[in-house]
Coordinates of C-alpha atoms in Angstrom, one line a residue:
X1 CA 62.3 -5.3 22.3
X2 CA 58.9 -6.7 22.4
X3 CA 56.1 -4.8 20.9
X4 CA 52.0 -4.7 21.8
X5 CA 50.2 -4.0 18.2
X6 CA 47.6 -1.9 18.0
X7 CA 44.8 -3.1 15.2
X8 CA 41.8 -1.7 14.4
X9 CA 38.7 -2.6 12.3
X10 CA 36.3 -0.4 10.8
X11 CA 32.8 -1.4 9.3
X12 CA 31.2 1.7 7.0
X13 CA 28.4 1.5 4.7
X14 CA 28.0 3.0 1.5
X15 CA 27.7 6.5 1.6
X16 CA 24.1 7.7 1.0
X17 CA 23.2 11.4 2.2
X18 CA 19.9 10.5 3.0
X19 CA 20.5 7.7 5.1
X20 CA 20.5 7.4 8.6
X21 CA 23.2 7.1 10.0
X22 CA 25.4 3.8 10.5
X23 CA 27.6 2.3 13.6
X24 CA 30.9 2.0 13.5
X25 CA 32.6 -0.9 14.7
X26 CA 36.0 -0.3 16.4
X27 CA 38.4 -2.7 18.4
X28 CA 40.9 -1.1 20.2
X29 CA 43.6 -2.9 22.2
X30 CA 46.3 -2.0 24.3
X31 CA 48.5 0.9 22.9
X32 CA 52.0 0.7 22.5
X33 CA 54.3 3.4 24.8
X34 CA 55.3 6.9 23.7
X35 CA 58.3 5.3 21.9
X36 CA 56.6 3.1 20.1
X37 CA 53.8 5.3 18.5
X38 CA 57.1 7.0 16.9
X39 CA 58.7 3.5 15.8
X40 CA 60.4 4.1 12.8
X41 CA 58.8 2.2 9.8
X42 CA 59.6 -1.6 9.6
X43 CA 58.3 -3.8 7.0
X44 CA 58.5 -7.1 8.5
X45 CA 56.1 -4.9 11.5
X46 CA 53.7 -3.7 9.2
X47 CA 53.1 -7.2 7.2
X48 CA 52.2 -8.4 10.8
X49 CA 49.8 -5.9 11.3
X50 CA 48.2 -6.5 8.2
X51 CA 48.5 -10.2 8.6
X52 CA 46.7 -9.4 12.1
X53 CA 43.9 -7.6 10.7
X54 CA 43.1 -10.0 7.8
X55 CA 42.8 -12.9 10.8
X56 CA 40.1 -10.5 12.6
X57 CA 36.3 -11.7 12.9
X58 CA 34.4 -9.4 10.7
X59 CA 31.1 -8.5 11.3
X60 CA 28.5 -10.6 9.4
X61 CA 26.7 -8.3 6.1
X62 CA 23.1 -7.9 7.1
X63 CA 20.7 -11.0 6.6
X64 CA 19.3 -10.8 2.9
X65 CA 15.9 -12.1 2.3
X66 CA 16.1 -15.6 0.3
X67 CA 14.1 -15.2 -2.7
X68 CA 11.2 -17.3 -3.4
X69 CA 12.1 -19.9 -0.2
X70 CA 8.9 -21.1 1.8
X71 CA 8.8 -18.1 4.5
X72 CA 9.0 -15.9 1.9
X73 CA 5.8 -17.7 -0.3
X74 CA 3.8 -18.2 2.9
X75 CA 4.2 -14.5 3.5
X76 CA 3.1 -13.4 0.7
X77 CA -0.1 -15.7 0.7
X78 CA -0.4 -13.9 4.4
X79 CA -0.4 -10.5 2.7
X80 CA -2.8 -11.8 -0.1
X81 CA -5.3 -12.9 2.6
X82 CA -4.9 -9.7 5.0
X83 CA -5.8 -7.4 1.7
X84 CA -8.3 -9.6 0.9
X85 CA -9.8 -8.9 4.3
X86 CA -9.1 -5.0 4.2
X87 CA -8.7 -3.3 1.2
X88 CA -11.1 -5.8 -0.4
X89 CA -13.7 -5.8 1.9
X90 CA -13.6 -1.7 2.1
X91 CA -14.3 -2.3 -1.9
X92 CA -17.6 -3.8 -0.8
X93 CA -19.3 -0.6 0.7
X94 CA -21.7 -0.2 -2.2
X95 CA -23.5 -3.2 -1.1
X96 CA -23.5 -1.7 3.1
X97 CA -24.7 1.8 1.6
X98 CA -27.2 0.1 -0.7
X99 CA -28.8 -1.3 2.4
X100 CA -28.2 1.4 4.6
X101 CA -29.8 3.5 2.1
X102 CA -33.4 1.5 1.4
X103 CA -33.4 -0.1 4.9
X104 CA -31.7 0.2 8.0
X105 CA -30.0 4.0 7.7
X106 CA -33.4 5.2 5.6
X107 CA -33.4 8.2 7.9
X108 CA -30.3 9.6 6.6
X109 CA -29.0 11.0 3.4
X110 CA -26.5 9.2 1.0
X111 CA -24.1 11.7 1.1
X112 CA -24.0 11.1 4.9
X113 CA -23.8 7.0 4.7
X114 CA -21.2 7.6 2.5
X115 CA -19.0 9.3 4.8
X116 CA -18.6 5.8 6.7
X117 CA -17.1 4.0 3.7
X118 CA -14.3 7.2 3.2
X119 CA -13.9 7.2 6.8
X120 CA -12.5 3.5 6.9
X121 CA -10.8 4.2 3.8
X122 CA -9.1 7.0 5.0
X123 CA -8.1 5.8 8.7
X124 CA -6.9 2.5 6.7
X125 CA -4.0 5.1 5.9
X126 CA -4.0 7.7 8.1
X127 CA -1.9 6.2 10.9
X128 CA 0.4 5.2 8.6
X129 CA 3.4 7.2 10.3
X130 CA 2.7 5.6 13.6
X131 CA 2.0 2.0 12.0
X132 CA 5.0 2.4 10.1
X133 CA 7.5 3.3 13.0
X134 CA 5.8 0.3 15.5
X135 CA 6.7 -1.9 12.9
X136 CA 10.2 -0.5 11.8
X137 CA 10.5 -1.3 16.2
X138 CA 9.6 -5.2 15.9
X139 CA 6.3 -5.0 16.4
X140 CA 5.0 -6.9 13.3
X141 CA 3.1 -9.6 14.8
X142 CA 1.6 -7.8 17.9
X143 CA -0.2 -5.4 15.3
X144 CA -1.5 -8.1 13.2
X145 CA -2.7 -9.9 15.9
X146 CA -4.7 -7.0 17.4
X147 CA -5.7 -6.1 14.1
X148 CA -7.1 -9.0 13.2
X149 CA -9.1 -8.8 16.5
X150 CA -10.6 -5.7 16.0
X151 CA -11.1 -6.0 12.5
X152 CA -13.4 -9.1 13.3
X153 CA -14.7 -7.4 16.3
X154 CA -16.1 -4.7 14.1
X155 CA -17.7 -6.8 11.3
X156 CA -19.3 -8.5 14.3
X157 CA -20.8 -5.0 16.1
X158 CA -22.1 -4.1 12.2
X159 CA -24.7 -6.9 12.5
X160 CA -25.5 -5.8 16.1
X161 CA -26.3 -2.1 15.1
X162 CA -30.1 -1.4 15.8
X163 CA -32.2 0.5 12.7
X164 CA -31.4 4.0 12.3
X165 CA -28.5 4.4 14.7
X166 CA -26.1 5.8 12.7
X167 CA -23.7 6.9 15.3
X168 CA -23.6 2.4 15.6
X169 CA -22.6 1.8 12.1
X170 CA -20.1 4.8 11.9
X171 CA -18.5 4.0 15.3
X172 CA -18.4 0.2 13.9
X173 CA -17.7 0.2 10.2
X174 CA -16.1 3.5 10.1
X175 CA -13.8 3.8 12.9
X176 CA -13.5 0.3 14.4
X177 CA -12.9 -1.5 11.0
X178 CA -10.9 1.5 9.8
X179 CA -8.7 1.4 12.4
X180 CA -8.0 -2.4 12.5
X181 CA -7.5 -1.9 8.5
X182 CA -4.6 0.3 9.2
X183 CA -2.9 -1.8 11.3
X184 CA -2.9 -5.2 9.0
X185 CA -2.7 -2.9 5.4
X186 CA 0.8 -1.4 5.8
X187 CA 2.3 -4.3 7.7
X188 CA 1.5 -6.2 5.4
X189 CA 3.0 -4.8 2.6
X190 CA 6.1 -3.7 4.3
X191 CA 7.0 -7.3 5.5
X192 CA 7.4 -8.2 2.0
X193 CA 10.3 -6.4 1.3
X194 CA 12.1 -8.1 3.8
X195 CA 11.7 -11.3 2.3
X196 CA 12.2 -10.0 -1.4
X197 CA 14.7 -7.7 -3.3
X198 CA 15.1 -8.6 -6.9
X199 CA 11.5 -9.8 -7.4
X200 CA 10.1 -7.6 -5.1
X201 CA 7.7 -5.5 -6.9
X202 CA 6.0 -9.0 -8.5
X203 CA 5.6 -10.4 -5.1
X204 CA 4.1 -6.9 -3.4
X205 CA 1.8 -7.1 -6.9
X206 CA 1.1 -11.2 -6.3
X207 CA 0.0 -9.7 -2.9
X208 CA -1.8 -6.7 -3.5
X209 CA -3.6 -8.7 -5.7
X210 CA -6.1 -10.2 -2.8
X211 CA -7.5 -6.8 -2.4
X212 CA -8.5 -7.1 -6.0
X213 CA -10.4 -10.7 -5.8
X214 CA -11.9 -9.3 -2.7
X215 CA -13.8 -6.5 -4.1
X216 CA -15.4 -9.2 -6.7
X217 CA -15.4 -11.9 -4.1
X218 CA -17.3 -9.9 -1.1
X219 CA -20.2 -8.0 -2.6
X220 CA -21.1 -11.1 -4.5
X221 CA -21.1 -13.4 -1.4
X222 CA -22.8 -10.9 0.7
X223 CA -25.6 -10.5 -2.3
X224 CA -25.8 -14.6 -2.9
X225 CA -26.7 -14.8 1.1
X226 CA -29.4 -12.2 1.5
X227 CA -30.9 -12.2 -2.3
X228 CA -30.6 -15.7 -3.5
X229 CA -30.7 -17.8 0.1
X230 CA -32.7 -15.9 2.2
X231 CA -30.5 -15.0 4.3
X232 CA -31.0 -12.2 7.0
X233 CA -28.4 -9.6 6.2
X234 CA -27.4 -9.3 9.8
X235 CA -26.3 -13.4 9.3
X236 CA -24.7 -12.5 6.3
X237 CA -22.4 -9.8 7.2
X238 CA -22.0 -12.5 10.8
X239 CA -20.9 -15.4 7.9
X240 CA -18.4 -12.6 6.4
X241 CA -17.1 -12.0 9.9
X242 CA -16.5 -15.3 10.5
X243 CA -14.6 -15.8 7.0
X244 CA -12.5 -13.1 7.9
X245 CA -11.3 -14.3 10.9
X246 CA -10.5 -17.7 9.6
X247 CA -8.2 -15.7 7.0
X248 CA -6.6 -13.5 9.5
X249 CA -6.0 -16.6 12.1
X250 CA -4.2 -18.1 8.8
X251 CA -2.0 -14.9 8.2
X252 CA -1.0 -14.3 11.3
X253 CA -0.1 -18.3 11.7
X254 CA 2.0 -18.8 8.0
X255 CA 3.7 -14.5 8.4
X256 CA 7.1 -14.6 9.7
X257 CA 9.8 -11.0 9.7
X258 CA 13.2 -12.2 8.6
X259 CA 15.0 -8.7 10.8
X260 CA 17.6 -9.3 12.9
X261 CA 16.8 -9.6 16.6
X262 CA 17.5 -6.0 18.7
X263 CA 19.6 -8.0 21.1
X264 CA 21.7 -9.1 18.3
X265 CA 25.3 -7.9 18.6
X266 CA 27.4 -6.3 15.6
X267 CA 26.3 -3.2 13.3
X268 CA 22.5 -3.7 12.2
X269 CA 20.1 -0.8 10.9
X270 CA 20.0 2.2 12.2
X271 CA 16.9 3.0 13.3
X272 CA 14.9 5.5 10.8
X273 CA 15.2 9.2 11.5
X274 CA 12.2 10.7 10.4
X275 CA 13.8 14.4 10.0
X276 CA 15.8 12.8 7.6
X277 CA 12.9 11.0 5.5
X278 CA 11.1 14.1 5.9
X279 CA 14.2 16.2 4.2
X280 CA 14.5 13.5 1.1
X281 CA 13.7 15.5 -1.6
X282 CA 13.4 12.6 -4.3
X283 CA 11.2 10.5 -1.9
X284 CA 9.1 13.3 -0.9
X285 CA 8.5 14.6 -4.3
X286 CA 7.0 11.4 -5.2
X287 CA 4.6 11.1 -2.6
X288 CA 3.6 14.5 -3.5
X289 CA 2.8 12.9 -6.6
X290 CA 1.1 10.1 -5.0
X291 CA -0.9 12.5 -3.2
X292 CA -2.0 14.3 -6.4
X293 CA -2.8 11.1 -8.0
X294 CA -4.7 10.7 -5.1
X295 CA -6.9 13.3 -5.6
X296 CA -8.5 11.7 -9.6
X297 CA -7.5 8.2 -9.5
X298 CA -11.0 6.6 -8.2
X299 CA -13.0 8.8 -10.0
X300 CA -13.7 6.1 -12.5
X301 CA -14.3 3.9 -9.4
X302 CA -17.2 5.2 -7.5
X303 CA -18.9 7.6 -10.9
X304 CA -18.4 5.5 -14.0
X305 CA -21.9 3.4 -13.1
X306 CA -23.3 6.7 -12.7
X307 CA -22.2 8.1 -16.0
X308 CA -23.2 4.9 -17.8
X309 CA -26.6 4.6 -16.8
X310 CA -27.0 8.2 -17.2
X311 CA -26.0 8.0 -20.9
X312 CA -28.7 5.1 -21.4
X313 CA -26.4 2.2 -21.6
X314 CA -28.2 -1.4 -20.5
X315 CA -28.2 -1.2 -16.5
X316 CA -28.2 -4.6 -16.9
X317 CA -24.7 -5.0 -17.6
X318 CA -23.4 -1.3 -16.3
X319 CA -23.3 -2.8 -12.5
X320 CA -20.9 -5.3 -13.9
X321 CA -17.9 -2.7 -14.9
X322 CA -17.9 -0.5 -12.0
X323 CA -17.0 -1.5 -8.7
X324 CA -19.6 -0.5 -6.1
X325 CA -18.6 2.9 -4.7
X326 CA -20.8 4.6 -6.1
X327 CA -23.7 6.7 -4.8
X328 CA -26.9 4.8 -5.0
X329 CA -28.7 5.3 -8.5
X330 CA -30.6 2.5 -9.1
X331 CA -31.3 0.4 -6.1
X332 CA -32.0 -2.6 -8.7
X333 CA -28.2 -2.6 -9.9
X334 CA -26.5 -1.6 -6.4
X335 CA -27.2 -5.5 -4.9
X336 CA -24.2 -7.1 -6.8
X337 CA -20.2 -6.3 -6.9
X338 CA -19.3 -4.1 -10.3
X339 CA -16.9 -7.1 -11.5
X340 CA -14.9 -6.2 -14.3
X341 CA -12.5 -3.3 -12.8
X342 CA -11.9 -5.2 -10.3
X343 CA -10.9 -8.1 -12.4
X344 CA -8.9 -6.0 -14.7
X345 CA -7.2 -5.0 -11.8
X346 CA -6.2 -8.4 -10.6
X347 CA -3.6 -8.8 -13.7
X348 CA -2.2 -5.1 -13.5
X349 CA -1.0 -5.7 -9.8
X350 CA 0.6 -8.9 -10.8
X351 CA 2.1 -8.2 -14.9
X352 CA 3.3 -4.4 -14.6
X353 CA 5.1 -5.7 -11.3
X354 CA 7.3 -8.0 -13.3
X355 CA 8.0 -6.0 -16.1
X356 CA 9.1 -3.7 -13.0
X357 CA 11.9 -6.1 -11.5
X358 CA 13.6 -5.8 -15.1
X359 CA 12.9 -2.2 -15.9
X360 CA 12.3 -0.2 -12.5
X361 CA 9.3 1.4 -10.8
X362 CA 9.5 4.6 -12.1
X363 CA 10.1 3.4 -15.1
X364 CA 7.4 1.4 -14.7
X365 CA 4.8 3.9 -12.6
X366 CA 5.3 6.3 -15.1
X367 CA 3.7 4.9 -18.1
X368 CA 1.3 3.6 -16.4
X369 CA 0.1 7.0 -15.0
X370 CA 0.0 8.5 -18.6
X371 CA -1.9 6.1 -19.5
X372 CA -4.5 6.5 -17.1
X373 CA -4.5 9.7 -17.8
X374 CA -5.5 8.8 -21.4
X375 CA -8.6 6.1 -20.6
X376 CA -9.6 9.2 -18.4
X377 CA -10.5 11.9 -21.6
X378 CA -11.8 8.4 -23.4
X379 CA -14.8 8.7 -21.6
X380 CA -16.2 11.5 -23.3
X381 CA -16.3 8.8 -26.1
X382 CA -18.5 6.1 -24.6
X383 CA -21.8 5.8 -26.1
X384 CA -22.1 1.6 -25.5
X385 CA -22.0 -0.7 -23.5
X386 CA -18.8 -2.3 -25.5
X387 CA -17.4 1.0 -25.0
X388 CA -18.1 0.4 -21.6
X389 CA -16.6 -2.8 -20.7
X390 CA -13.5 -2.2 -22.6
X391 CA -13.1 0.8 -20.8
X392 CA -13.9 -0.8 -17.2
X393 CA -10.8 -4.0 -18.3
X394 CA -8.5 -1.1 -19.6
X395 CA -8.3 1.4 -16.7
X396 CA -8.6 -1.6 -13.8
X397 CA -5.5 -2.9 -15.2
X398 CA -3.8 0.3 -15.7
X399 CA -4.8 1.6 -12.1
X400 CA -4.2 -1.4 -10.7
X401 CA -1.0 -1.2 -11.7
X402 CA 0.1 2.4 -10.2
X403 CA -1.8 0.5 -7.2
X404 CA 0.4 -2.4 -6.7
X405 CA 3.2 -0.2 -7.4
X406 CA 3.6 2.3 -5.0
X407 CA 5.0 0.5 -2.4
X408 CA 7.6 -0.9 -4.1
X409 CA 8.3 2.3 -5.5
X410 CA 8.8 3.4 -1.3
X411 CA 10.7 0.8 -0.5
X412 CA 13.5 1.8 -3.1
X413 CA 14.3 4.9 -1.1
X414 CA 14.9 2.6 2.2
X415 CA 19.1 2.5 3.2
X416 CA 18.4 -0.4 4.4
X417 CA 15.2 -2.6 5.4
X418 CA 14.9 -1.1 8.9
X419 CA 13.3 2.0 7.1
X420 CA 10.4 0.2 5.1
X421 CA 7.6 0.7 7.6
X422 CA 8.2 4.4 8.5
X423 CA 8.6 5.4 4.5
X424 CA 5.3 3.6 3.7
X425 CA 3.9 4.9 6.8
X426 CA 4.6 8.8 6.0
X427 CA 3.6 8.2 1.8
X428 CA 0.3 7.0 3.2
X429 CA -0.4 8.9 5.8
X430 CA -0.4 12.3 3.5
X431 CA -2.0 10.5 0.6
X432 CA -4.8 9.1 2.9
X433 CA -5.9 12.8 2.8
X434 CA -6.2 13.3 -1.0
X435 CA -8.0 9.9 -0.7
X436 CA -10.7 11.6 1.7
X437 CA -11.2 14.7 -0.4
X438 CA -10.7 13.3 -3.8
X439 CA -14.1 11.6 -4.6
X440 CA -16.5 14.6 -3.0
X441 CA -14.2 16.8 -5.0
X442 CA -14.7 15.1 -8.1
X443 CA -18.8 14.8 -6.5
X444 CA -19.0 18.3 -6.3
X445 CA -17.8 18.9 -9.6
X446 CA -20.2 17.1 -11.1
X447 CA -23.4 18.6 -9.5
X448 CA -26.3 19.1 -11.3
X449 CA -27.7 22.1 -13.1
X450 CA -31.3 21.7 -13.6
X451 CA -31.4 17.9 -13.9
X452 CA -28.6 17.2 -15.4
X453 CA -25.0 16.3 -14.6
X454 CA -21.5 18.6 -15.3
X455 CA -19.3 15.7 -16.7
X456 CA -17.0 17.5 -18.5
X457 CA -15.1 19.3 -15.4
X458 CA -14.9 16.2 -12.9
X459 CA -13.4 14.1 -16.1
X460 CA -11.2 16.9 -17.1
X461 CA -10.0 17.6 -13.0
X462 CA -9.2 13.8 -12.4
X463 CA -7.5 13.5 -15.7
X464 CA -5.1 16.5 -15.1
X465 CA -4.5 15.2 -11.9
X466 CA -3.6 12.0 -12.8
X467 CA -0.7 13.5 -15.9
X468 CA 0.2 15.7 -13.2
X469 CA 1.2 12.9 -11.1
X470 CA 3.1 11.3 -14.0
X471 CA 5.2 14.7 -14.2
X472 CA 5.9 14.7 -11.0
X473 CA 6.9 11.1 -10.3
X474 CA 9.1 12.1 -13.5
X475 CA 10.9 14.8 -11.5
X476 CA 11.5 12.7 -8.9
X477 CA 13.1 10.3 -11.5
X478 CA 15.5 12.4 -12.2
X479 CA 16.3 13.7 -8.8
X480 CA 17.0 10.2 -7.5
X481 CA 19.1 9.1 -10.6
X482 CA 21.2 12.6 -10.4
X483 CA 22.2 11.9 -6.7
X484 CA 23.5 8.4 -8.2
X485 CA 21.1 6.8 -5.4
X486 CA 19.8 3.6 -7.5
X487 CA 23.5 3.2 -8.6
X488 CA 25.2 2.9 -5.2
X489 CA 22.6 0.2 -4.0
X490 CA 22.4 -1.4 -7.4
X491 CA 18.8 -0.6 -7.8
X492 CA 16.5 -0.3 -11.2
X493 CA 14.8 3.3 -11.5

């Protein structure tokens, strides 16, 4: 009697309860008649079968990214460029509110040309869940393209704002820039991890790193042109337009996604559920602890100039440590980028990031935080301008680090790479608020009392906040090693 097989083939991934879930492949052929699904057991039968199955097509293992090849190097020179343009040029406001403030915004209050600069901060991550979903969908390059537009746009409309129009500048610089921000920053660090998995937190950090040189790189060019050259500082902020877009034409040009086409037939990613990112409790404890790192993490950043100069230390050097953030306290100081936390910063998003790859981002992220934390209370001890400087090297690395960190620390919680962008895109998102609030909190803290400034209590907020943070990424250490998650995807923690 002759017999029709029946075979099957079944593709599963590795069981992860927080992953969304994953196709399975089956190929059924013809059945066999009544008689035959109750064939008595026959050896020489079931060694065809198995023969049979073994001879199948199986489906091919998802695509994985080829370390250090040339896609993957030109990337990462695309994201270095694209934070160089963003993040780094947002680190540049001093030297717009210093001019705002003496010239062309003279009408209003500090505190109000300041709200610009945390504006385009905050809508840098604010749309992070919608950025992060468009580009989980394949939408990579058609936001970096019109990012790149309107980022350049807006540099261009700054120079076109007439004197005292602030509803100009803030419509240009604060919602035009920080809206064509938010749709280069997060793509650009979520492509990387497409392209990198064992060295993926040094090549996010290698990255990163651009927003670093740009906030020494910007305010200094912008001061050379309208100090040293003449030049008017409509041209100059035109010449820094015109730079940018020669940067973004670049990264858009050398950026390529390494997914695997939607038509493509067999398994692939699932596509993210955010109800179940939302209900991860490892992943979401940590970006509550982002989000309260958030809150005293800059502190240093935008005040430290202020508390230096306040203490008597040589002005001539203070503008050097900080960068410019800050509220304007001495107009002579605020025309030139403060350099050195910047350029501590540049090696902490590159070192800690390879000590990461061998020991893990929490592991990593942790110390780091605690550390902070530290060179925080230090300041109640610095009386000079060595002090100073050693402090400004010490916490730019340190911070820099927990920077360059976090979004390999994301990634880490992805099933599989389709989940990159909408992870990043909800840590950011709710962090983008503490990032709003964070510095007026720490500003309000430290208002004056006839004449003189509160140190203590913003120094001791932004410090708790920052050990806090530690602690918590800590609980979501162990949370994420108890559900064996690093384990099953052969992760460090």
């Amino acid at each position: 009697m002759d017999h029709i097989y029946t075979y099957s083939l079944t593709y599963l991934a590795p069981h992860d309860p927080h992953s969304s879930p994953r196709p399975t492949l089956m190929s059924d052929h013809t059945s066999a008649t009544a008689d035959h699904q109750h064939h008595s057991f026959d050896p020489d039968e079931q060694k065809f079968k198995y023969d049979l199955e073994l001879s199948l097509p199986r489906p091919d293992p998802p695509r994985e990214a080829k370390e250090g090849d040339l896609v993957g190097c030109l990337t990462i020179l695309g994201t270095f460029f694209i934070q160089f343009c963003t993040l780094g040029s947002s680190n540049a406001f001093g030297v717009y509110q210093d001019y705002y403030t003496r010239n062309s915004l003279s009408n209003m209050t500090p505190s109000d040309i300041s709200w610009i600069g945390s504006l385009q901060l905050c809508l840098q991550y604010a749309p992070g869940i919608l950025v992060g979903r468009a580009f989980d969908a394949g939408y990579f390059h058609q936001m970096l393209a019109l990012g790149s537009v309107l980022q350049v746009a807006s540099i261009f409309m700054i120079s076109l704002a007439q004197p005292h129009q602030y509803y100009q500048v803030f419509l240009a610089q604060g919602v035009a820039s920080g809206i064509g921000q938010s749709l280069l920053f997060l793509p650009s660090l979520s492509i990387i991890g497409q392209h990198f998995k064992r060295h993926r937190a040094l090549a996010t950090g290698v990255g990163v790193s651009g927003a670093s040189f740009g906030g020494v790189i910007w305010p200094i060019l912008l001061n050379q042109l309208v100090n040293q050259r003449g030049t008017s500082f409509q041209n100059a902020v035109r010449g820094t337009g015109a730079l940018s877009g020669l940067l973004l034409i670049v990264a858009n040009l050398v950026m390529r996604t390494r997914s695997a086409p939607r038509s493509e037939p067999g398994p692939g990613p699932a596509k993210p559920e955010l109800g179940v990112i939302l209900s991860d409790a490892s992943f979401m404890i940590s970006v509550l602890g982002a989000f309260v790192v958030g809150l005293g993490l800059f502190f240093p950043y935008f005040y430290l100039q202020l508390y230096a100069i306040n203490r008597g230390i040589d002005e001539g050097l203070a503008f050097y440590v900080v960068r410019e953030r800050s509220l304007p306290f001495s107009p002579s100081t605020h025309s030139q980028q403060l350099a050195i936390l910047n350029a501590g910063s540049v090696l902490g998003r590159i070192l800690p990031n390879l000590l990461a790859d061998r020991v893990g981002p929490y592991n990593t992220i942790i110390p780091c935080l605690f550390i902070s934390a530290g060179l925080i209370f230090s300041i109640f001890g610095l009386k000079s301008v060595a002090g100073i400087v050693v402090f400004g090297v010490l916490y730019g690395f340190w911070s820099g680090s927990y920077v360059s960190l976090i979004p390999t620390l994301i990634v880490q919680f992805a099933s599989h790479s389709g989940e990159h962008g909408t992870r990043m895109g909800v840590a950011f998102s709710l962090v983008s608020i503490s990032m709003l609030i964070g510095t007026p909190i720490s500003g309000a803290l430290l208002h004056s009392v006839e004449g003189q400034y509160i140190w203590f209590r913003p120094i001791v907020f932004c410090g708790i906040m920052l050990a806090s943070g530690a602690v918590i990424f800590s609980c979501s250490r162990y949370l994420f090693v108890r559900e064996g998650r690093g384990e099953t995807r052969g992760q460090l923690v």
